[in-house]
Structure formats: C-alpha cells, structure tokens
Coordinates of C-alpha atoms in Angstrom, one line a residue:
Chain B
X116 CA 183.2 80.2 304.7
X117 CA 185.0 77.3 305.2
X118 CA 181.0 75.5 306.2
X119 CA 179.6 76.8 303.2
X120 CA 182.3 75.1 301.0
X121 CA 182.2 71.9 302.9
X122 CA 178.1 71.5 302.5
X123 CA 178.7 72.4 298.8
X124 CA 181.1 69.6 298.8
X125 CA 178.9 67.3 300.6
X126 CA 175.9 68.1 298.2
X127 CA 178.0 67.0 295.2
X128 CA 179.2 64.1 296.6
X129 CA 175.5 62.7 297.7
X130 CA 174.8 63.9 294.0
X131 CA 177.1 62.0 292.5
X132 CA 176.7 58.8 295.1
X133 CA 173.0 58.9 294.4
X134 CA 173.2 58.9 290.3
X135 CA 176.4 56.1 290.5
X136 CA 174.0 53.9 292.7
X137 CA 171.0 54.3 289.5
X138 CA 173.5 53.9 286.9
X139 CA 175.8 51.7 287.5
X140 CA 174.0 48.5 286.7
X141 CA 173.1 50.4 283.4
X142 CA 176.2 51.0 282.4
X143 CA 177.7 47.5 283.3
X144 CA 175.2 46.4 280.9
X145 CA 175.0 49.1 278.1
X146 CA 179.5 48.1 278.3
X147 CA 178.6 44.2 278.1
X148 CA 176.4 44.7 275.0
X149 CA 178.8 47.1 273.1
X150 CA 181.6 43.9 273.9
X151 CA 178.9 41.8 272.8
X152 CA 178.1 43.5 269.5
X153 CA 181.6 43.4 269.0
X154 CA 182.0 40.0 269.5
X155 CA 179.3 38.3 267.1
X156 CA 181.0 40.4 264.6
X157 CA 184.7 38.8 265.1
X158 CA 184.0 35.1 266.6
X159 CA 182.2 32.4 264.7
X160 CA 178.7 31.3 265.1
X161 CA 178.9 29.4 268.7
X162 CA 176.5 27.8 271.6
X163 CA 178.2 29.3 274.5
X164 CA 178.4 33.1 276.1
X165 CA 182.1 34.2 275.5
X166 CA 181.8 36.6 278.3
X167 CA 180.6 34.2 280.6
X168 CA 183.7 31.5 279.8
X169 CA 185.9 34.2 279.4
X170 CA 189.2 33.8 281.0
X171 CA 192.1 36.0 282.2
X172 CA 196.0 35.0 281.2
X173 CA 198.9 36.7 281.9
X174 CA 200.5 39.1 279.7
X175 CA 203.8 41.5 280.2
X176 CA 202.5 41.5 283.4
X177 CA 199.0 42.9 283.2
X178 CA 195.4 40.9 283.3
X179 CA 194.5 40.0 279.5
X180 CA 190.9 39.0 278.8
X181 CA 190.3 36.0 276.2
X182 CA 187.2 35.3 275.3
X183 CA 186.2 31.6 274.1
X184 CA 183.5 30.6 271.5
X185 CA 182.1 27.0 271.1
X186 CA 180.3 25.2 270.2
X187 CA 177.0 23.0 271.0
X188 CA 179.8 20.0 272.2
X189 CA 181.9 22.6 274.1
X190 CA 184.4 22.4 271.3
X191 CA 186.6 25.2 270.8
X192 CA 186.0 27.4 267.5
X193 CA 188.3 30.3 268.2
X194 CA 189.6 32.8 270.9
X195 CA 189.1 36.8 270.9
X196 CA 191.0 38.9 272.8
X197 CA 191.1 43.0 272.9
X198 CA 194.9 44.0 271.2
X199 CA 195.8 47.5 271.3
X200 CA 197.8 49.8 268.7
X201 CA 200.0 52.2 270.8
X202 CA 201.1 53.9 267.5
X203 CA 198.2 55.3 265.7
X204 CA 198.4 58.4 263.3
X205 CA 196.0 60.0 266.7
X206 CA 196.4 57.9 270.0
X207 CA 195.6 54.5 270.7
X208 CA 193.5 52.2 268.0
X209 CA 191.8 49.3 269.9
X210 CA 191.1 45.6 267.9
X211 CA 189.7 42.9 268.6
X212 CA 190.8 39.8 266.9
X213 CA 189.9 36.4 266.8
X214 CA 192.2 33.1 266.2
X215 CA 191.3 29.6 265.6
X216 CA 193.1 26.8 267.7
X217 CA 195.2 26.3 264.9
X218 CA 196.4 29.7 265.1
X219 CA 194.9 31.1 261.8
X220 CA 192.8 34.7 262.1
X221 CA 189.0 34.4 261.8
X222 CA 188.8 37.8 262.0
X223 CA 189.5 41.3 263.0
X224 CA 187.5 44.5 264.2
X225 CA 188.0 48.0 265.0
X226 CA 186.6 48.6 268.4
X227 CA 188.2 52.2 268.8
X228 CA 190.0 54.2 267.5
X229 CA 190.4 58.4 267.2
X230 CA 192.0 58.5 263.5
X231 CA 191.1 61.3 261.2
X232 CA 188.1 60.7 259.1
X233 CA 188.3 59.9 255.4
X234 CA 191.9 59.0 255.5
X235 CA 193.2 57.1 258.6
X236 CA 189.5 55.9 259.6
X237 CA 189.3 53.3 256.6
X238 CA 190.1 50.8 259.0
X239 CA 186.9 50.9 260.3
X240 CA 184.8 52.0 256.5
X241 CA 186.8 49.9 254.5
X242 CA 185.0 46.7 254.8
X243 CA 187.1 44.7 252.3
X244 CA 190.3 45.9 254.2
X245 CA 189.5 44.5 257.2
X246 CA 188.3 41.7 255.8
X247 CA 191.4 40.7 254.5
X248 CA 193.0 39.7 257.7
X249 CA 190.5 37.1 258.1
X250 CA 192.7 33.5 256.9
X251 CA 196.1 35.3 257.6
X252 CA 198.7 32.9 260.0
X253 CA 202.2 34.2 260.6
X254 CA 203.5 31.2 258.2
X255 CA 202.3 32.5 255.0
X256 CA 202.0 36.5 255.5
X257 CA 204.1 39.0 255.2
X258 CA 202.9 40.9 257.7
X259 CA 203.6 44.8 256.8
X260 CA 201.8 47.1 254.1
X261 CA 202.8 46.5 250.5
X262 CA 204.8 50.0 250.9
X263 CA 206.7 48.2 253.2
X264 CA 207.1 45.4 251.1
X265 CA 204.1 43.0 253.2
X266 CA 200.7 41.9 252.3
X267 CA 198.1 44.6 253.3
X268 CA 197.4 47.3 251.6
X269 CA 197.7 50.8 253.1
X270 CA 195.6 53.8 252.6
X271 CA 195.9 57.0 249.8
X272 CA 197.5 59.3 252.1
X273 CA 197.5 57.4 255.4
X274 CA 199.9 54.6 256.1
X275 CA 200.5 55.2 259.8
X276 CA 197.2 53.9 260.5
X277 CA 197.3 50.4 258.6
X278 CA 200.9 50.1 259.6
X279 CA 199.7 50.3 263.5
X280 CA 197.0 47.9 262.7
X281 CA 199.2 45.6 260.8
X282 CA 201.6 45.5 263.4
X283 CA 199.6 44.9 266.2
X284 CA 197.6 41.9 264.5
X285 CA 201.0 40.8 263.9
X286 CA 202.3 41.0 267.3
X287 CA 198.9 39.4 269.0
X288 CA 199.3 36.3 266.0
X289 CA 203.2 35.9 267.7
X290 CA 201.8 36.3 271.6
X291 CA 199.4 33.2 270.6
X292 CA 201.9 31.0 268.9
X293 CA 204.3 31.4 272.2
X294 CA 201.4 30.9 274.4
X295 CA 199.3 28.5 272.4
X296 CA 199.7 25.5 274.8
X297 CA 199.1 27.6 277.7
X298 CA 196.1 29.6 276.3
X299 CA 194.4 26.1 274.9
X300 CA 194.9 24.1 278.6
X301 CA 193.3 27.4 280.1
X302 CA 190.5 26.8 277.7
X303 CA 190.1 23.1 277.8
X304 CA 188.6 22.5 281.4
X305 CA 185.4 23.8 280.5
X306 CA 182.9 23.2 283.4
X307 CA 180.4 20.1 282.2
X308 CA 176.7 21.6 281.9
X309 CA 174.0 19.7 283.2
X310 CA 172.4 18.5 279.9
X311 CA 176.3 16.7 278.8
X312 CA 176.2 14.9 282.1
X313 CA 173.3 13.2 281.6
X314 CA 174.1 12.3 278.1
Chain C
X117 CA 165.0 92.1 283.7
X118 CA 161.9 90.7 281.6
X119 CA 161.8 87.3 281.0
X120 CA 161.1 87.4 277.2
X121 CA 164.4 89.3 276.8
X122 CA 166.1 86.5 278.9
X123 CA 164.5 83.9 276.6
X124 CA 165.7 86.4 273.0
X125 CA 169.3 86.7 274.5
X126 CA 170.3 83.4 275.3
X127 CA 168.2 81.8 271.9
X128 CA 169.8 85.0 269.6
X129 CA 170.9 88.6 270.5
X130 CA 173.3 87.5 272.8
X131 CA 174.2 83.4 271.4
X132 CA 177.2 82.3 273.1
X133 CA 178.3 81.0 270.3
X134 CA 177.4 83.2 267.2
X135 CA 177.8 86.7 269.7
X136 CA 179.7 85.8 272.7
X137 CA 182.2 83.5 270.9
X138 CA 182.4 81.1 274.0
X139 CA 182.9 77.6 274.2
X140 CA 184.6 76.8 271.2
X141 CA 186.4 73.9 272.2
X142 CA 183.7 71.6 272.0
X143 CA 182.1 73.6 268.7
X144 CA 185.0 72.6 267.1
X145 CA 185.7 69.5 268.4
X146 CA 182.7 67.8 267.9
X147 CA 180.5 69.2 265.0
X148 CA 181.9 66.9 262.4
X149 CA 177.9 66.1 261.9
X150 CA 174.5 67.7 262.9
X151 CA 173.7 64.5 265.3
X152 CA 177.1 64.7 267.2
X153 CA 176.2 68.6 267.4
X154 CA 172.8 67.9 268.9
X155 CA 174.0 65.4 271.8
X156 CA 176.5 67.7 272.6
X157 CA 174.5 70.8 272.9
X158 CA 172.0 68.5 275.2
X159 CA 174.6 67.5 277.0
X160 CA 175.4 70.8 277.7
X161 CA 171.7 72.3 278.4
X162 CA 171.3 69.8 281.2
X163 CA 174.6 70.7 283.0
X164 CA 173.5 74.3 282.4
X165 CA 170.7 73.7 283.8
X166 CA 171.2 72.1 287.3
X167 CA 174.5 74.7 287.6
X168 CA 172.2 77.6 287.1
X169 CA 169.3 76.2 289.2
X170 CA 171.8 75.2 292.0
X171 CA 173.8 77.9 291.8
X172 CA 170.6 80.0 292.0
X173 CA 169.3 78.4 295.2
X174 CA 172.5 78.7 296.9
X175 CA 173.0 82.7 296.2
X176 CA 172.4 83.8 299.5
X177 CA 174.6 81.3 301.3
X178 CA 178.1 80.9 299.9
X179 CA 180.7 83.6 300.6
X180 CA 182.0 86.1 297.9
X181 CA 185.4 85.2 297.7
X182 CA 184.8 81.3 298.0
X183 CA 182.2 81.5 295.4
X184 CA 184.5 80.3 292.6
X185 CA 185.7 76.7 293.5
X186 CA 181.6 76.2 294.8
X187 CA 180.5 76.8 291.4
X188 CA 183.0 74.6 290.4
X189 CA 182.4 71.8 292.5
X190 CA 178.7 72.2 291.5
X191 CA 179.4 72.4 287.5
X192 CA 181.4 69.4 287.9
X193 CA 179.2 67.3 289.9
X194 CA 176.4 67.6 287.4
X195 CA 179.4 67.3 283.8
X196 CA 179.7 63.8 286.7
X197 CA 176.1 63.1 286.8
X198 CA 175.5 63.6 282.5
X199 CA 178.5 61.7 281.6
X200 CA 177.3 59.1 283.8
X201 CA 173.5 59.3 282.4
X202 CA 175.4 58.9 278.8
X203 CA 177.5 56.1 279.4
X204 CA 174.4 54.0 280.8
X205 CA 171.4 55.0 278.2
X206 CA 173.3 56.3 275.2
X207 CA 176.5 54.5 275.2
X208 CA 176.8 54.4 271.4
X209 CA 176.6 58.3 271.2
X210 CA 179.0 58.3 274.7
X211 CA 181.8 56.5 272.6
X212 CA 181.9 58.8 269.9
X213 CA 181.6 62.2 272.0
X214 CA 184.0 60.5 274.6
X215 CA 186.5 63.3 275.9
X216 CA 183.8 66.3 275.4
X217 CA 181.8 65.2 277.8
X218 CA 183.6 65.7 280.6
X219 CA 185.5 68.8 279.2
X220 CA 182.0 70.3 279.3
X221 CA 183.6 71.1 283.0
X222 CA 185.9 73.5 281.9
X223 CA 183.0 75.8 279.2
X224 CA 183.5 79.2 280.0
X225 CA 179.9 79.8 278.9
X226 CA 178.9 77.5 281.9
X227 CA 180.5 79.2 284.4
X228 CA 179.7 82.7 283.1
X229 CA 176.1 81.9 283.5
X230 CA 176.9 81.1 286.6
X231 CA 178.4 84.3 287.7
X232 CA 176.7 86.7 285.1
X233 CA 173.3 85.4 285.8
X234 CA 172.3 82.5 288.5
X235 CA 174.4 84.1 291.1
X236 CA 172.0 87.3 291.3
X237 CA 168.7 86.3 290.0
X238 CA 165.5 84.1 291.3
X239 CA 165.6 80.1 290.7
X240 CA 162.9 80.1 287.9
X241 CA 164.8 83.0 286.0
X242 CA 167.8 81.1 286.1
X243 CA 166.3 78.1 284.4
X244 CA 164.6 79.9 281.9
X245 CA 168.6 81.7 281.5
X246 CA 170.0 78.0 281.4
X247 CA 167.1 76.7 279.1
X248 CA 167.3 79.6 276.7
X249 CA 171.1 79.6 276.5
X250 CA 171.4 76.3 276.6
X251 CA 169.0 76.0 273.4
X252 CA 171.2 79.0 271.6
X253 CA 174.0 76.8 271.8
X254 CA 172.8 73.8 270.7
X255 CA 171.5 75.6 267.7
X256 CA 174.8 76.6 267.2
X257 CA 175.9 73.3 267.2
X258 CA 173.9 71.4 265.2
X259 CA 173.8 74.4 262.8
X260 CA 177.2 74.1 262.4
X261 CA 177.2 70.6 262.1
X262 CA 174.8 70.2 259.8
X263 CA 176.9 72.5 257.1
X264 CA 179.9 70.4 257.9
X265 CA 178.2 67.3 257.5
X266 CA 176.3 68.3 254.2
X267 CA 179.2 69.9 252.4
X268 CA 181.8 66.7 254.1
X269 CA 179.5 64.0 253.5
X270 CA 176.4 65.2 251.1
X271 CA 174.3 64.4 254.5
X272 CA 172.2 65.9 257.4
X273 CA 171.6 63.5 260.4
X274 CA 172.6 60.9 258.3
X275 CA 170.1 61.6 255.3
X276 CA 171.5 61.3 251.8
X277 CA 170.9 65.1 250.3
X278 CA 172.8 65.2 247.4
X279 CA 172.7 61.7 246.1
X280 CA 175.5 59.1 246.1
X281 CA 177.6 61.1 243.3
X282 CA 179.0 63.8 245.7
X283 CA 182.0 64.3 245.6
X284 CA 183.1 64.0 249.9
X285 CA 184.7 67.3 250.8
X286 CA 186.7 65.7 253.1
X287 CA 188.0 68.9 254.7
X288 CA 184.8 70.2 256.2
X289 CA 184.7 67.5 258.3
X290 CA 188.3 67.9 259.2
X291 CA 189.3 71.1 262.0
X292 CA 190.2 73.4 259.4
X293 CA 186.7 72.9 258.0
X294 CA 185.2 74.2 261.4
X295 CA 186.9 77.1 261.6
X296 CA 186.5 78.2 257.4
X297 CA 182.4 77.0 257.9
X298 CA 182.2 78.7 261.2
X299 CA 183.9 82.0 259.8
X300 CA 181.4 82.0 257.1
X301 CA 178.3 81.8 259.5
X302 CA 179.5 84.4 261.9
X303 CA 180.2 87.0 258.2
X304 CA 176.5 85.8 258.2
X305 CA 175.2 86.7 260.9
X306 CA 176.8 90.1 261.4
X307 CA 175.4 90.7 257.9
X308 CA 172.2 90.0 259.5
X309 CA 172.3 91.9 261.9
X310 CA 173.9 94.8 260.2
X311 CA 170.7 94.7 257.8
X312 CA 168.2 94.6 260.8
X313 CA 170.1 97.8 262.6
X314 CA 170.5 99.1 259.7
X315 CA 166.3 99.2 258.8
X316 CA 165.3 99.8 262.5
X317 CA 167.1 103.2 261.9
X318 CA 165.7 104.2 259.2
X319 CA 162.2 103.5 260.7
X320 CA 163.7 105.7 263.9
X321 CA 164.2 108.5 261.3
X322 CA 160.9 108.3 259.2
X323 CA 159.3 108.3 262.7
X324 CA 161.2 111.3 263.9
X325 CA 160.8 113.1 260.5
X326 CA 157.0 112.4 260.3
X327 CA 156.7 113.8 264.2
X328 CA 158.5 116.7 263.2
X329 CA 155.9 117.7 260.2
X330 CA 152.6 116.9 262.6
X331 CA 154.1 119.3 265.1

C-alpha cells in the first residue's frame, strides 16, 4: 500500500521534473517577451535592451526592478518600473509606468489586472484614459479623480478602479522624487560598449 | 460496454456539463467568450486524458482504499504538466485563463472519470472515455461562450456579427449572465430531449400496434 503510493509519487515527480527541464527555457522567454511587449509600449524609442541594463533598487524593503531606456549615446530617456495597485474593485491591478529624468510621466500601461469587464476594465480599453497620464509631474496634477476633486477622470459606474490607478501612479511619481538622486547615480555608470571606446 | 456508446455518452447523452452538471466552476468562470471557452476545454481534454490513460494502466496495482490520493497525485501532476505547457507556448491565452488552469485539479468531472471509468476498464477505452468527454465539455464551453460573447459583445471568436451598432449587453459577459445563458441552454436541451423520447415512443407503439394486427 504504502509502495504503491510511494511509486505513484515518484512517477509524478519524474513527470513533472521531465516537463520543467523542456519548458523552462520556454517559459523564461515567452515571460521576457510579454515584459518586452510591455515595454515598447510605455518607454520611448531607445538603442539599448532595458532588460539587459535593468537594475534592482531598494524599496520598503523588497527587490524593485527599474528598467532604463537610451539612447544611441547611452543617454538616459526615461525609467520603467512595475507599480502595483493593492486596492482594485477585484484584487491587485499591476502598471507599468515610465518617468523621464526630469521626473515627468512618459507613460503608463496596464499589465494586469482582474477588474470586471465593461466597467472597471476601461483602464485597459480606454485608450484616451490612459493616455492622459502621459505629461503628468506631481507639481502640476492634482492627482485624484475629478469626483474626488483631481484631474483624471473616473468611470460611469466604476470609480474604485481609476482611483487605485490614480493612486498608485501617484505614489510611484513621489517614490521617484525621494529617490531621484539615488535612482539616476544607479543609472549613470553604464558599462562603455566597444564601439564608444574606440570613438 | 461498446465503444460507440462510450464515444455518444461523453460527446451527448451523458455531457458533463449539459446532463451531469459537473464542473461548473470553470464554465462559469471562464466563458466570458467562445476562444477562452475553447482553451479551457483543451486544457481540460489533455489532463483528462493522461489521468484516464494513467489511471487506466495502473488499475491492477494501487490498493482500494489508497486509490483516492493516487488519483490525485496523478490528476495534479498532469493540471502541473498543462499549466506548464501553457505558460511556455501560449502565454497570452495563460494570462487571461490564469487561476483556472490549475483549479482544473479540483474538477469533479476529472476525477469521476477516474473512478467511474479508467479505474475498471482497458487503457484504449479509457482514452476514447477521456477523448469523448473531454470533447463534450469543451463543446459545452465554447457553446456557452459563444452565446455570452455574441449577445455581451455582438462577437464570436472575436468576429464582428452584428455590426458596430450593437448595443454591448454587458451582463452576459458578467457571472449573472452565465448562469441566466446557461439556464436557458439546459431548458433547451431537456426540450430536446423530451421531443426525441417523446417520438421514439410513439414509434415503440406504432411498432407494437402494427405487430399486433400481422399476428
């Protein structure tokens, strides 16, 4: 009895051993694609891979990933890095936003999120909302809904979405202001390729 | 049994979905359109389909009373080995059935195949079982996805059917539109039935009545 469970046990564990050892690679790439797709949409045109020059800082005492985009001279032309809403209308809403040097948004994009379709999920359909984040700074916003008295516009019928969105835009703007200097020396020694150094 | 009755049980007279009422959970969860419906019953088929095979193979060997947690094990190595396959070659349609996958674990219909059918029949029966069932319930799925998504959206696997003026019935693709769309496909399909019972009965009589006269 207690044989027959232990081969079953062993079966599914060479199963699952065998189909990790196939996939994995796959999966690692199908993942750095999806980031990829993800981040040509929020980054401006640039020269370099963000994934490969991304770097990892510090923050509330957990690994945060910031991706860089430049350009041909190795300039910087903005950051991206993944925020996350912890107060959507249905669970977590991931974003990934990207801010020039100068701490303006470029722009913003929904990368997940489980909000209910046709009300909440305008975030994602409703190009021209999302588009307005793009040129926002924390100088000249007002960063709420207008129900709340801010800038952006909510929803007919769903305001706990934009809200959560709003806020956490807001609260990523405020983590690069207090962190700029850090963030940008992070970012500045970027390795010399071969084609500068014989220039 | 005869294998052409396993193949009309699974696909119709005995649809887990339209007759047995099993596996809801993901019917309603993920139907909100005819594609996510389709990926989900495939999903499904191929876990079916090893659990039933393996399950099949290993019918002799495992113990009555430990019988349950092996199934198990085996049901959730291959939910495992799909949501794995997913993730690396169809990671768009991964994202969007994302929880589903790996609740596929814990579908009754699964592990009633299991124990209603692989446990006491031959290997190749048990795949045609899996295969047939497996194809009922995906026809389930997508059937009820793609009245979802046509009254919800005006579209079937994403193809505009009733032009750009429809007005979006947003409920359909909301729960409460499962259940009142599902509700009317079951009234359906009993009425269906009902209809086909009720004319193979009256054939029975005209048979019996035209026997009685001859003799």
């Amino acid at each position: 009895m207690v044989l027959a469970l232990f081969a079953v046990a062993v079966l599914a564990t060479a199963l699952l051993a065998t189909t990790d050892m196939f996939t994995r690679a796959p999966i690692a790439e199908a993942q750095r694609k999806a980031l990829h797709q993800a981040l040509m949409q929020v980054l401006p045109e640039h020269a370099n891979d963000p994934q490969q020059d991304m770097i990892t800082v510090q923050r509330d005492g957990a690994d945060l990933k910031v991706y860089p985009a430049r350009d041909r001279h190795g300039r910087l032309l903005a950051l991206a890095w993944e925020e996350i809403a912890p107060d959507g209308y249905s669970g977590s809403i991931r974003i990934l936003m990207a801010v020039e040097p100068d701490g303006v948004l470029h722009a913003v994009r929904i990368t997940d999120h489980r909000e209910t379709p046709g009300l909440g999920d305008g975030i994602v359909h409703n190009q021209a909302w999302i588009d307005a984040f793009a040129g926002k700074d924390l100088q000249h916003t007002k960063w709420a809904v207008k129900k709340d008295g801010g800038d952006f516009d909510q929803f007919t019928g769903a305001t706990i979405t934009p809200r959560a969105v709003v806020r956490a835009v807001h609260a990523g703007l405020i983590f690069f202001a207090e962190n700029r200097e850090a963030l940008l020396n992070g970012l500045r020694r970027q390795p010399v390729t071969d084609k500068e150094q014989m220039q | 049994m005869n294998r052409s009755d396993i193949v009309a049980d699974g696909l119709w007279n005995n649809n887990t979905i339209f007759v047995q009422l099993l596996g809801m959970c993901p019917l309603l969860g993920v139907t909100t359109s005819a594609e996510n419906g389709f990926w989900m019953g495939a999903a499904t088929l191929l876990v079916l389909l090893g659990s039933n095979l393996v399950v099949s193979l290993v019918r002799g060997v495992i113990p009555a009373h430990v019988r349950i947690p092996a199934y198990i094990t085996i049901i959730a190595a291959f939910v495992t080995v799909v949501d794995m396959l997913m993730n690396a070659w169809m990671h768009q349609m991964y994202l969007v059935l994302g929880l589903f996958i790996p609740l596929i674990v814990v579908n009754c219909a699964i592990m009633g195949r299991a124990e209603a059918f692989a446990s006491k029949n031959s290997p190749l029966d048990s795949c045609i079982d899996a295969l047939s069932v497996g194809a009922g319930f995906t026809f389930a799925l997508v059937l009820l996805g793609a009245v979802r998504e046509l009254l919800g959206q005006g579209e079937v696997f994403g193809l505009e059917v009733f032009g750009e003026s429809y007005p979006d019935m947003l409920m359909f693709i909301l729960p409460p539109g499962a259940f009142i769309a599902l509700g009317f496909i079951l009234a359906a399909i009993n009425a269906l039935n009902q209809r086909r019972a009720a004319r193979a009965q009256q054939t029975e009589h005209a048979v019996k009545a035209a026997a009685t006269e001859v003799s």
